[in-house]
Amino acid sequence: MVAGGISAPSGGGGKEFEAKVTPIVVISCLMAAVGGLMFGYDIGISGGVTSMGPFLKKFFPKVYKRTQNPGENSNYCKYDNQGLQLFTSSLYLAGLTATFLASYTTRKFGRKITMLTAGFFFIAGVVLNAAAQNLGMLIAGRILLGCGVGFANQAVPLFLSEIAPTRIRGALNISFQLMVTIGILVANLVNYGTNKMKGENGWRVSLGLAGFPALLLTVGALFVTDTPNSLIERGQLDEGKTVLKKIRGTDNIEPEFEQLVEASRKAKQIEHPFKNLLMRRNRPQLVISIALQIFQQFTGINAIMFYAPVLFDTLGFGANASLYSAIITGAVNVLSTLVSMYFVDKLGRRFLLLQAGVQMFLSQLVIAIILGLKVTDHSENLGHGWAIFVVILVCTFVSSFAWSWGPLGWLIPSETFPLETRSAGQSVTVCVNLLFTFVIAQAFLSMLCHFKFGIFLFFSAWVLIMSFFVLFLLPETKNVPIEEMTERVWKQHQLWKRFMDDDHVLDDKKYSQLEEGIYKNNENGQSSV
Ligand code: BGC
């Protein structure tokens, strides 16, 4: 899942208990959908809004002037403005900070309160944004939305993986990512519509419509119950039991209840999950998870997701065509995520990542060559045929990202960390991701101005590096149960086996025992994301 992902146990000792798909499970899935949509909408909405004339005129008059006098300034630098980039990036910085706090509130006060808090942050952020009179209000609104993202992305996936029966958890993992991509697409469609509105306030409608999912999330959080795991963790055993019966739709919950209580007890024994993470034997997973997050962002995907309309406008597309092209890339993103859901357990993670590496590299290389040859600093536009070709190349780039680094950047960390460090590992994963998302959001338009078409060479070089990383350093984890990871994955790997010094490794038997009792809580309940 994006920023958080649902840590699904990917096999092994996770027992299957009696569980029906009760109304509350359905409502939980809807909540996840809304949480994902909300995040995606926030990702997708800023690009279109920042390319709208009335918005620029009001908040960034200098940028507006530049867009009105194309011949005067370098095309590539039209949108280079730190404030404009801050409008997009501030959300991720706030999200990053809020994640730490949310990790605490989810544990201390429960998932429900944390989701409710997220809802209030979202509503406050939307109101400030839609009513913004100056840059301060605009940025404050984005910061509040970012806090909402931090809280929601912490609590919603956790809530889901605790409420949903085990058998549908894996599917939920990628469906959260799917909802994010749908949110991005909806935002692109809304921007296309509001740009055509008469008057100066289309951007207000774009930003204000985020209020709809925000309200749904808040009202939903009011009505759902907290999870049994969270109630037990906070010592409310009787209530935990009652809730478990209600959500599973059966009175036969004793075995699962006992496991939850035991898991909660054991999880409390792991005193320093973050210290654990730094131990030598956890190095491979830690290095891989951090690298995957940095690489995911350095594919350059968010240059497209955040700034596609601006980028297309830079290439001389005109406002409407720019927003229209962003819809096309948004739709490709959604469809290709579906492709990933279908193939991920069939073809494996490595195949998808390597195939996508080739496709992303070539797409970016060709885009760079075309722009290098066709877009000069002061040329008016790219020409119709070339413009269509560039959009097609952006689509081949986005599609390969969406069936590889998009969902797998989240899935792989959630399935490689052993039980004792999964929650802490997941928190680190999310934070590193948001940090580098922030970096790209804050730097892209300036980089475009300085590197010009070379920005695509820059990203393609990164794609080359990350593909070599996958080739040599990322082992295949498809269909490997968690308790067999050490033997079947790490100990077989040329480099990583050096970290699997037997004296220091919990043996697989111990893992299996831990898996029995601990995975739920360790994975979901303790400072996890
Ligand atoms: C990434 C986001 C990105 C999205 C695009 C996610 O996996 O983490 O940064 O915007 O994919 O679909």
Coordinates of C-alpha atoms and ligand atoms in Angstrom, one line a residue:
M1 CA 0.0 0.0 0.0
V2 CA 1.0 3.4 -0.4
A3 CA 2.5 5.1 2.5
G4 CA 1.8 2.4 4.8
G5 CA 0.5 -0.6 3.0
I6 CA -1.3 -3.3 4.7
S7 CA 1.2 -5.6 6.3
A8 CA -0.2 -8.8 5.2
P9 CA 1.3 -12.0 6.6
S10 CA 2.6 -13.6 3.4
G11 CA 2.2 -17.1 4.5
G12 CA 3.5 -19.5 7.0
G13 CA 2.1 -20.1 10.5
G14 CA -0.8 -17.6 10.3
K15 CA -3.7 -19.7 11.4
E16 CA -7.1 -19.4 9.7
F17 CA -9.9 -18.9 12.3
E18 CA -13.6 -19.1 11.7
A19 CA -14.6 -15.8 10.2
K20 CA -17.4 -14.5 8.1
V21 CA -17.4 -11.5 5.9
T22 CA -19.7 -9.5 8.2
P23 CA -21.1 -6.0 7.6
I24 CA -18.4 -4.5 9.7
V25 CA -15.7 -6.2 7.5
V26 CA -17.4 -4.6 4.5
I27 CA -17.5 -1.2 6.1
S28 CA -13.8 -1.6 7.0
C29 CA -12.9 -2.3 3.4
L30 CA -14.9 0.8 2.4
M31 CA -12.9 2.8 4.9
A32 CA -9.7 1.6 3.4
A33 CA -11.0 2.5 0.0
V34 CA -11.8 6.0 1.2
G35 CA -8.4 6.4 3.0
G36 CA -6.6 5.3 -0.2
L37 CA -8.8 7.6 -2.4
M38 CA -8.2 10.6 -0.1
F39 CA -4.4 10.1 -0.3
G40 CA -4.5 9.6 -4.1
Y41 CA -6.7 12.6 -4.5
D42 CA -4.2 14.8 -2.6
I43 CA -1.3 13.4 -4.8
G44 CA -3.1 14.1 -8.0
I45 CA -4.9 17.3 -7.4
S46 CA -1.9 19.7 -6.9
G47 CA -0.4 19.3 -10.4
G48 CA -3.6 20.4 -12.2
V49 CA -4.3 23.2 -9.8
T50 CA -0.7 24.6 -10.1
S51 CA -1.2 24.8 -13.9
M52 CA -4.4 26.8 -13.7
G53 CA -4.2 30.5 -14.6
P54 CA -6.5 31.9 -11.9
F55 CA -4.7 30.0 -9.2
L56 CA -1.3 31.1 -10.3
K57 CA -2.5 34.7 -10.7
K58 CA -3.7 34.8 -7.1
F59 CA -0.9 33.1 -5.3
F60 CA 2.1 33.1 -7.7
P61 CA 1.8 36.2 -9.9
K62 CA 5.5 35.9 -11.0
V63 CA 5.0 32.4 -12.3
Y64 CA 1.7 33.5 -13.9
K65 CA 3.5 36.3 -15.8
R66 CA 6.1 33.8 -17.0
T67 CA 3.4 31.5 -18.4
Q68 CA 1.8 34.4 -20.2
N69 CA 4.9 35.5 -22.0
P70 CA 6.3 32.3 -23.4
G71 CA 9.0 33.6 -25.6
E72 CA 10.6 35.7 -22.8
N73 CA 11.8 33.0 -20.5
S74 CA 13.1 29.5 -20.9
N75 CA 10.2 27.1 -21.3
Y76 CA 11.8 24.7 -18.9
C77 CA 11.9 27.4 -16.2
K78 CA 8.3 28.7 -16.4
Y79 CA 7.2 27.0 -13.2
D80 CA 10.5 27.0 -11.3
N81 CA 9.4 28.5 -8.0
Q82 CA 10.2 27.3 -4.5
G83 CA 6.8 28.4 -3.1
L84 CA 4.9 26.6 -5.8
Q85 CA 6.8 23.4 -5.1
L86 CA 6.2 23.9 -1.4
F87 CA 2.5 23.9 -2.1
T88 CA 2.9 20.3 -3.3
S89 CA 5.7 19.1 -1.0
S90 CA 4.6 20.5 2.3
L91 CA 2.0 17.7 2.5
Y92 CA 4.6 15.0 2.5
L93 CA 6.8 16.7 5.1
A94 CA 3.9 17.1 7.4
G95 CA 2.9 13.5 6.7
L96 CA 6.3 12.3 7.6
T97 CA 6.3 14.1 10.9
A98 CA 2.7 13.1 11.7
T99 CA 3.6 9.4 11.2
F100 CA 5.7 9.4 14.3
L101 CA 2.9 10.9 16.4
A102 CA 0.3 8.7 14.8
S103 CA 2.3 5.6 15.6
Y104 CA 2.0 6.6 19.3
T105 CA -1.7 7.4 19.2
T106 CA -2.6 4.2 17.4
R107 CA -1.0 2.3 20.2
K108 CA -2.1 4.4 23.2
F109 CA -5.6 5.5 22.1
G110 CA -6.5 3.0 19.4
R111 CA -7.2 2.9 15.7
K112 CA -10.6 4.5 15.8
I113 CA -9.5 7.7 17.5
T114 CA -6.5 7.9 15.2
M115 CA -8.7 7.6 12.1
L116 CA -11.1 10.2 13.6
T117 CA -8.2 12.5 14.2
A118 CA -7.1 12.0 10.6
G119 CA -10.7 12.9 9.4
F120 CA -10.6 16.1 11.4
F121 CA -7.2 17.1 10.0
F122 CA -8.5 16.4 6.5
I123 CA -11.6 18.5 6.9
A124 CA -9.7 21.4 8.4
G125 CA -7.1 21.2 5.6
V126 CA -9.8 21.1 2.9
V127 CA -11.6 24.1 4.4
L128 CA -8.4 26.2 4.6
N129 CA -7.4 25.2 1.1
A130 CA -10.7 25.8 -0.6
A131 CA -11.1 29.2 1.2
A132 CA -7.5 30.2 0.9
Q133 CA -6.9 34.0 0.5
N134 CA -3.1 33.9 0.7
L135 CA -0.2 31.6 0.4
G136 CA 0.0 31.1 4.1
M137 CA -3.5 29.7 4.2
L138 CA -2.8 27.5 1.2
I139 CA 0.4 26.0 2.8
A140 CA -1.3 25.6 6.2
G141 CA -4.1 23.7 4.5
R142 CA -1.6 21.4 2.8
I143 CA 0.2 20.8 6.1
L144 CA -3.1 19.9 7.8
L145 CA -3.9 17.5 4.9
G146 CA -0.4 16.0 5.4
C147 CA -1.2 15.4 9.0
G148 CA -4.4 13.7 7.9
V149 CA -2.3 11.5 5.6
G150 CA 0.2 10.6 8.3
F151 CA -2.6 9.6 10.7
A152 CA -4.8 7.9 8.1
N153 CA -2.0 5.9 6.5
Q154 CA -0.9 4.7 9.9
A155 CA -4.3 3.7 11.3
V156 CA -6.4 2.6 8.3
P157 CA -4.1 -0.2 7.0
L158 CA -3.6 -1.3 10.6
F159 CA -7.3 -1.3 11.3
L160 CA -8.0 -3.2 8.1
S161 CA -5.4 -6.0 8.6
E162 CA -6.8 -6.5 12.1
I163 CA -10.4 -6.6 11.2
A164 CA -10.2 -8.5 7.9
P165 CA -10.1 -12.3 7.9
T166 CA -6.6 -13.6 7.1
R167 CA -7.5 -14.9 3.7
I168 CA -8.3 -11.5 2.2
R169 CA -5.4 -9.6 3.8
G170 CA -3.0 -10.1 0.9
A171 CA -5.5 -8.9 -1.6
L172 CA -6.2 -5.8 0.5
N173 CA -2.5 -4.9 0.4
I174 CA -2.5 -4.1 -3.3
S175 CA -6.0 -2.9 -3.3
F176 CA -5.0 0.0 -1.1
Q177 CA -2.5 1.0 -3.7
L178 CA -5.2 0.5 -6.4
M179 CA -7.4 3.0 -4.5
V180 CA -4.6 5.5 -4.4
T181 CA -4.2 5.3 -8.1
I182 CA -8.0 5.7 -8.5
G183 CA -7.8 8.8 -6.3
I184 CA -5.1 10.2 -8.5
L185 CA -7.2 9.6 -11.6
V186 CA -10.3 11.1 -10.0
A187 CA -8.3 14.2 -9.1
N188 CA -7.1 14.5 -12.8
L189 CA -10.7 14.2 -14.0
V190 CA -11.9 16.9 -11.5
N191 CA -9.1 19.2 -12.6
Y192 CA -10.1 18.8 -16.2
G193 CA -13.7 19.7 -15.3
T194 CA -13.0 22.6 -13.0
N195 CA -10.5 24.2 -15.4
K196 CA -13.5 24.6 -17.8
M197 CA -15.6 26.3 -15.2
K198 CA -16.4 29.9 -15.8
G199 CA -14.9 32.4 -13.4
E200 CA -11.8 32.3 -11.3
N201 CA -12.6 29.7 -8.7
G202 CA -12.3 26.3 -10.5
W203 CA -9.2 25.5 -8.3
R204 CA -11.3 26.1 -5.2
V205 CA -13.7 23.4 -6.3
S206 CA -10.8 21.1 -7.1
L207 CA -9.3 21.5 -3.6
G208 CA -12.7 21.6 -1.9
L209 CA -14.0 18.3 -3.4
A210 CA -11.5 16.5 -1.2
G211 CA -14.0 17.3 1.5
F212 CA -16.2 14.5 0.3
P213 CA -13.9 11.6 1.1
A214 CA -12.7 13.4 4.2
L215 CA -16.2 13.6 5.5
L216 CA -16.8 9.9 4.6
L217 CA -13.7 8.9 6.5
T218 CA -14.7 11.0 9.6
V219 CA -18.3 9.7 9.7
G220 CA -17.1 6.2 9.0
A221 CA -14.6 6.4 11.9
L222 CA -17.4 7.5 14.2
F223 CA -19.4 4.4 13.5
V224 CA -16.8 1.6 13.4
T225 CA -15.6 -0.1 16.5
D226 CA -12.0 -0.3 17.6
T227 CA -10.2 -3.6 16.7
P228 CA -10.0 -6.4 19.2
N229 CA -6.2 -6.3 19.0
S230 CA -6.2 -2.7 20.1
L231 CA -8.7 -3.2 22.9
I232 CA -6.8 -6.1 24.2
E233 CA -3.5 -4.3 23.9
R234 CA -5.0 -1.5 26.1
G235 CA -6.2 -4.0 28.7
Q236 CA -9.9 -4.0 27.8
L237 CA -10.2 -7.8 27.5
D238 CA -14.0 -8.2 27.9
E239 CA -14.8 -5.6 25.3
G240 CA -12.1 -7.1 23.0
K241 CA -13.9 -10.4 23.2
T242 CA -17.3 -8.9 22.5
V243 CA -16.0 -7.0 19.5
L244 CA -14.2 -10.1 18.1
K245 CA -17.5 -12.0 18.2
K246 CA -19.3 -9.2 16.4
I247 CA -16.8 -8.8 13.6
R248 CA -16.2 -12.5 13.0
G249 CA -20.0 -13.2 13.1
T250 CA -19.7 -16.2 15.4
D251 CA -19.4 -17.1 19.1
N252 CA -16.6 -19.5 18.3
I253 CA -13.7 -17.1 18.8
E254 CA -12.0 -18.5 21.8
P255 CA -8.9 -19.8 20.0
E256 CA -8.4 -16.5 18.1
F257 CA -9.0 -14.5 21.3
E258 CA -6.4 -16.5 23.2
Q259 CA -3.9 -16.0 20.4
L260 CA -4.5 -12.2 20.5
V261 CA -4.0 -12.1 24.2
E262 CA -0.9 -14.1 24.0
A263 CA 0.4 -12.1 21.0
S264 CA -0.2 -8.9 23.0
R265 CA 1.7 -10.3 25.9
K266 CA 4.6 -11.3 23.8
A267 CA 4.7 -8.2 21.8
K268 CA 5.1 -6.2 25.0
Q269 CA 8.2 -8.2 25.7
I270 CA 9.9 -6.8 22.6
E271 CA 11.1 -3.7 24.3
H272 CA 13.2 -2.0 21.7
P273 CA 11.9 -2.8 18.2
F274 CA 14.0 -0.1 16.6
K275 CA 17.2 -1.3 18.3
N276 CA 16.4 -4.7 17.1
L277 CA 16.1 -3.5 13.6
L278 CA 19.7 -2.3 13.7
M279 CA 21.1 -5.7 14.6
R280 CA 23.4 -7.3 12.1
R281 CA 21.0 -10.1 11.2
N282 CA 18.4 -7.6 10.2
R283 CA 20.7 -5.7 7.9
P284 CA 19.6 -7.3 4.6
Q285 CA 15.9 -6.5 5.1
L286 CA 16.7 -3.0 6.4
V287 CA 19.0 -2.1 3.5
I288 CA 16.5 -3.5 1.0
S289 CA 13.5 -1.7 2.4
I290 CA 15.3 1.6 2.6
A291 CA 16.8 1.2 -0.9
L292 CA 13.4 0.3 -2.4
Q293 CA 11.8 3.5 -1.1
I294 CA 14.6 5.7 -2.3
F295 CA 14.6 3.9 -5.7
Q296 CA 10.8 4.0 -6.0
Q297 CA 10.9 7.8 -5.7
F298 CA 13.9 8.2 -8.0
T299 CA 12.2 6.4 -10.8
G300 CA 10.8 9.9 -11.3
I301 CA 7.2 8.7 -11.0
N302 CA 6.0 11.7 -8.9
A303 CA 7.5 14.1 -11.4
I304 CA 4.6 12.8 -13.5
M305 CA 2.0 12.2 -10.7
F306 CA 2.5 15.7 -9.2
Y307 CA 3.5 17.7 -12.2
A308 CA 2.2 16.1 -15.3
P309 CA -0.1 19.0 -16.3
V310 CA 2.7 21.5 -15.6
L311 CA 5.2 19.3 -17.5
F312 CA 2.9 19.0 -20.5
D313 CA 2.2 22.7 -20.4
T314 CA 6.0 23.3 -20.4
L315 CA 6.2 21.3 -23.6
G316 CA 3.7 23.6 -25.1
F317 CA 0.5 21.5 -24.8
G318 CA -1.9 24.3 -23.7
A319 CA -4.0 24.1 -20.5
N320 CA -6.7 21.8 -21.7
A321 CA -4.5 19.3 -23.5
S322 CA -2.2 19.2 -20.5
L323 CA -5.0 18.3 -18.1
Y324 CA -6.4 15.8 -20.7
S325 CA -3.0 14.1 -21.0
A326 CA -2.8 13.8 -17.2
I327 CA -6.1 11.9 -17.3
I328 CA -4.7 9.5 -19.8
T329 CA -1.5 8.8 -17.7
G330 CA -3.7 8.5 -14.6
A331 CA -5.9 5.9 -16.2
V332 CA -2.9 3.9 -17.4
N333 CA -1.7 4.0 -13.8
V334 CA -4.9 2.4 -12.5
L335 CA -5.1 -0.3 -15.2
S336 CA -1.5 -1.3 -14.8
T337 CA -1.9 -1.7 -11.1
L338 CA -4.5 -4.3 -11.9
V339 CA -2.0 -6.0 -14.1
S340 CA 0.3 -6.2 -11.1
M341 CA -2.3 -7.7 -8.9
Y342 CA -2.8 -10.5 -11.4
F343 CA 0.9 -11.2 -12.1
V344 CA 2.7 -10.6 -8.9
D345 CA 2.4 -14.1 -7.5
K346 CA 2.7 -15.7 -10.9
L347 CA 5.7 -14.1 -12.5
G348 CA 7.4 -13.0 -9.2
R349 CA 8.7 -9.8 -7.9
R350 CA 12.1 -9.8 -9.6
F351 CA 10.7 -10.4 -13.1
L352 CA 8.3 -7.5 -12.8
L353 CA 10.9 -5.2 -11.4
L354 CA 13.5 -6.1 -14.1
Q355 CA 11.1 -6.0 -17.0
A356 CA 9.8 -2.6 -15.8
G357 CA 13.4 -1.4 -15.4
V358 CA 14.1 -2.0 -19.1
Q359 CA 10.8 -0.4 -20.1
M360 CA 11.2 2.7 -17.8
F361 CA 14.8 3.2 -18.9
L362 CA 13.9 3.1 -22.6
S363 CA 10.9 5.3 -22.2
Q364 CA 12.8 8.0 -20.4
L365 CA 15.8 7.8 -22.7
V366 CA 13.6 8.4 -25.7
I367 CA 11.6 11.2 -24.0
A368 CA 15.0 12.9 -23.3
I369 CA 16.1 12.5 -26.9
I370 CA 12.9 14.0 -28.3
L371 CA 12.9 16.9 -25.9
G372 CA 16.6 17.5 -26.4
L373 CA 16.0 17.7 -30.2
K374 CA 12.7 19.4 -30.3
V375 CA 12.2 21.7 -27.3
T376 CA 14.5 24.6 -27.3
D377 CA 14.5 27.1 -24.6
H378 CA 12.2 29.5 -26.3
S379 CA 10.4 27.3 -28.9
E380 CA 6.6 27.6 -28.7
N381 CA 5.7 24.0 -28.7
L382 CA 6.6 20.5 -29.6
G383 CA 4.3 19.9 -32.6
H384 CA 1.2 17.7 -32.6
G385 CA 2.8 14.4 -33.7
W386 CA 5.7 14.6 -31.3
A387 CA 3.4 15.7 -28.5
I388 CA 1.3 12.5 -28.9
F389 CA 4.5 10.4 -29.0
V390 CA 5.7 11.9 -25.8
V391 CA 2.4 11.2 -24.1
I392 CA 2.6 7.6 -25.3
L393 CA 6.1 7.3 -23.9
V394 CA 5.0 8.8 -20.5
C395 CA 2.2 6.1 -20.6
T396 CA 4.7 3.3 -21.2
F397 CA 6.8 4.7 -18.3
V398 CA 3.8 5.0 -15.9
S399 CA 2.5 1.6 -16.8
S400 CA 5.7 -0.2 -16.1
F401 CA 6.0 1.7 -12.8
A402 CA 2.5 0.7 -11.8
W403 CA 3.0 -3.0 -12.3
S404 CA 6.4 -3.0 -10.5
W405 CA 7.9 -0.4 -8.2
G406 CA 4.5 1.1 -7.3
P407 CA 2.9 -1.8 -5.5
L408 CA 6.1 -3.8 -4.9
G409 CA 7.9 -1.0 -3.2
W410 CA 5.4 -1.5 -0.4
L411 CA 4.7 -5.2 -0.7
I412 CA 8.3 -6.4 -0.4
P413 CA 9.2 -4.7 2.8
S414 CA 6.0 -5.9 4.4
E415 CA 6.8 -9.5 3.6
T416 CA 10.6 -9.7 4.2
F417 CA 10.9 -8.3 7.7
P418 CA 10.9 -11.1 10.3
L419 CA 8.2 -10.9 13.0
E420 CA 10.4 -9.3 15.6
T421 CA 11.1 -6.3 13.5
R422 CA 8.2 -6.1 11.0
S423 CA 6.4 -3.2 12.7
A424 CA 9.5 -1.1 13.2
G425 CA 10.7 -1.9 9.7
Q426 CA 7.4 -0.8 8.3
S427 CA 7.6 2.5 10.1
V428 CA 11.0 3.2 8.7
T429 CA 9.8 2.2 5.2
V430 CA 7.0 4.7 5.3
C431 CA 9.1 7.5 6.7
V432 CA 11.9 7.0 4.1
N433 CA 9.3 6.9 1.3
L434 CA 7.6 10.2 2.5
L435 CA 11.0 11.9 2.9
F436 CA 12.0 11.1 -0.7
T437 CA 8.6 12.0 -2.0
F438 CA 9.1 15.3 -0.3
V439 CA 12.5 15.7 -1.9
I440 CA 11.2 15.1 -5.4
A441 CA 8.1 17.3 -4.9
Q442 CA 10.3 20.2 -3.7
A443 CA 13.0 19.8 -6.3
F444 CA 11.5 18.6 -9.6
L445 CA 10.5 21.9 -11.1
S446 CA 13.9 23.5 -10.3
M447 CA 15.7 20.4 -11.6
L448 CA 13.7 20.7 -14.8
C449 CA 14.8 24.3 -15.2
H450 CA 18.4 23.5 -14.7
F451 CA 18.8 20.0 -16.3
K452 CA 16.2 20.7 -19.0
F453 CA 15.6 17.5 -21.0
G454 CA 18.5 16.0 -19.1
I455 CA 16.2 15.5 -16.1
F456 CA 14.9 12.4 -17.9
L457 CA 18.4 11.1 -18.4
F458 CA 19.0 11.7 -14.7
F459 CA 16.0 9.5 -13.8
S460 CA 16.9 6.9 -16.4
A461 CA 20.4 6.6 -14.9
W462 CA 18.7 5.9 -11.5
V463 CA 16.5 3.3 -13.2
L464 CA 19.6 1.6 -14.4
I465 CA 21.2 1.6 -11.0
M466 CA 18.1 0.2 -9.3
S467 CA 17.7 -2.5 -11.9
F468 CA 21.3 -3.7 -11.1
F469 CA 20.4 -3.6 -7.5
V470 CA 17.4 -5.8 -8.1
L471 CA 19.5 -8.1 -10.3
F472 CA 22.2 -8.7 -7.8
L473 CA 20.8 -7.8 -4.4
L474 CA 17.1 -8.5 -4.3
P475 CA 16.2 -12.1 -3.7
E476 CA 12.9 -13.5 -4.9
T477 CA 10.3 -13.7 -2.1
K478 CA 7.4 -15.0 -4.1
N479 CA 5.6 -17.8 -2.3
V480 CA 8.2 -18.0 0.5
P481 CA 6.6 -18.4 3.9
I482 CA 7.9 -15.9 6.4
E483 CA 9.3 -18.6 8.7
E484 CA 11.4 -20.0 5.9
M485 CA 12.9 -16.8 4.7
T486 CA 16.2 -17.3 6.6
E487 CA 16.8 -20.7 5.1
R488 CA 15.4 -20.3 1.7
V489 CA 16.2 -16.7 0.9
W490 CA 18.9 -15.1 3.0
K491 CA 21.2 -18.0 3.6
Q492 CA 21.1 -18.8 -0.1
H493 CA 22.2 -15.4 -1.2
Q494 CA 25.8 -14.7 -2.1
L495 CA 26.1 -11.5 -0.1
W496 CA 23.3 -11.6 2.4
K497 CA 24.3 -15.0 3.8
R498 CA 27.2 -13.3 5.5
F499 CA 24.8 -11.6 7.8
M500 CA 23.1 -14.8 8.7
D501 CA 25.7 -15.9 11.2
D502 CA 24.0 -18.8 12.9
D503 CA 24.9 -17.7 16.4
H504 CA 22.9 -14.6 16.0
V505 CA 20.0 -15.8 14.0
L506 CA 16.8 -16.9 15.6
D507 CA 16.4 -20.3 14.1
D508 CA 13.4 -21.0 12.0
K509 CA 11.8 -23.1 14.7
K510 CA 11.8 -20.2 17.0
Y511 CA 10.3 -18.0 14.2
S512 CA 7.5 -20.5 13.7
Q513 CA 6.7 -20.4 17.4
L514 CA 6.8 -16.6 17.4
E515 CA 4.6 -16.6 14.3
E516 CA 2.0 -18.6 16.2
G517 CA 1.6 -16.1 18.8
I518 CA 3.1 -12.9 17.9
Y519 CA 2.6 -12.0 14.3
K520 CA -0.6 -10.2 14.7
N521 CA 0.4 -7.9 17.3
N522 CA 4.0 -7.5 16.3
E523 CA 2.9 -6.8 12.8
N524 CA 0.0 -4.6 13.5
G525 CA -0.1 -3.5 17.0
Q526 CA 3.3 -2.2 17.9
S527 CA 4.4 1.1 16.5
S528 CA 3.7 -0.3 13.1
V529 CA 2.5 1.7 10.1
Ligands
BGC1 C1 4.1 5.8 -4.5 C2 3.6 7.2 -4.7 C3 3.1 7.4 -6.1 C4 2.1 6.4 -6.4 C5 1.7 6.5 -7.9 C6 3.1 4.8 -4.9 O1 3.5 3.5 -4.8 O2 4.6 5.5 -3.2 O3 4.7 8.1 -4.3 O4 2.6 8.7 -6.2 O5 2.6 5.1 -6.3 O6 0.7 5.6 -8.2

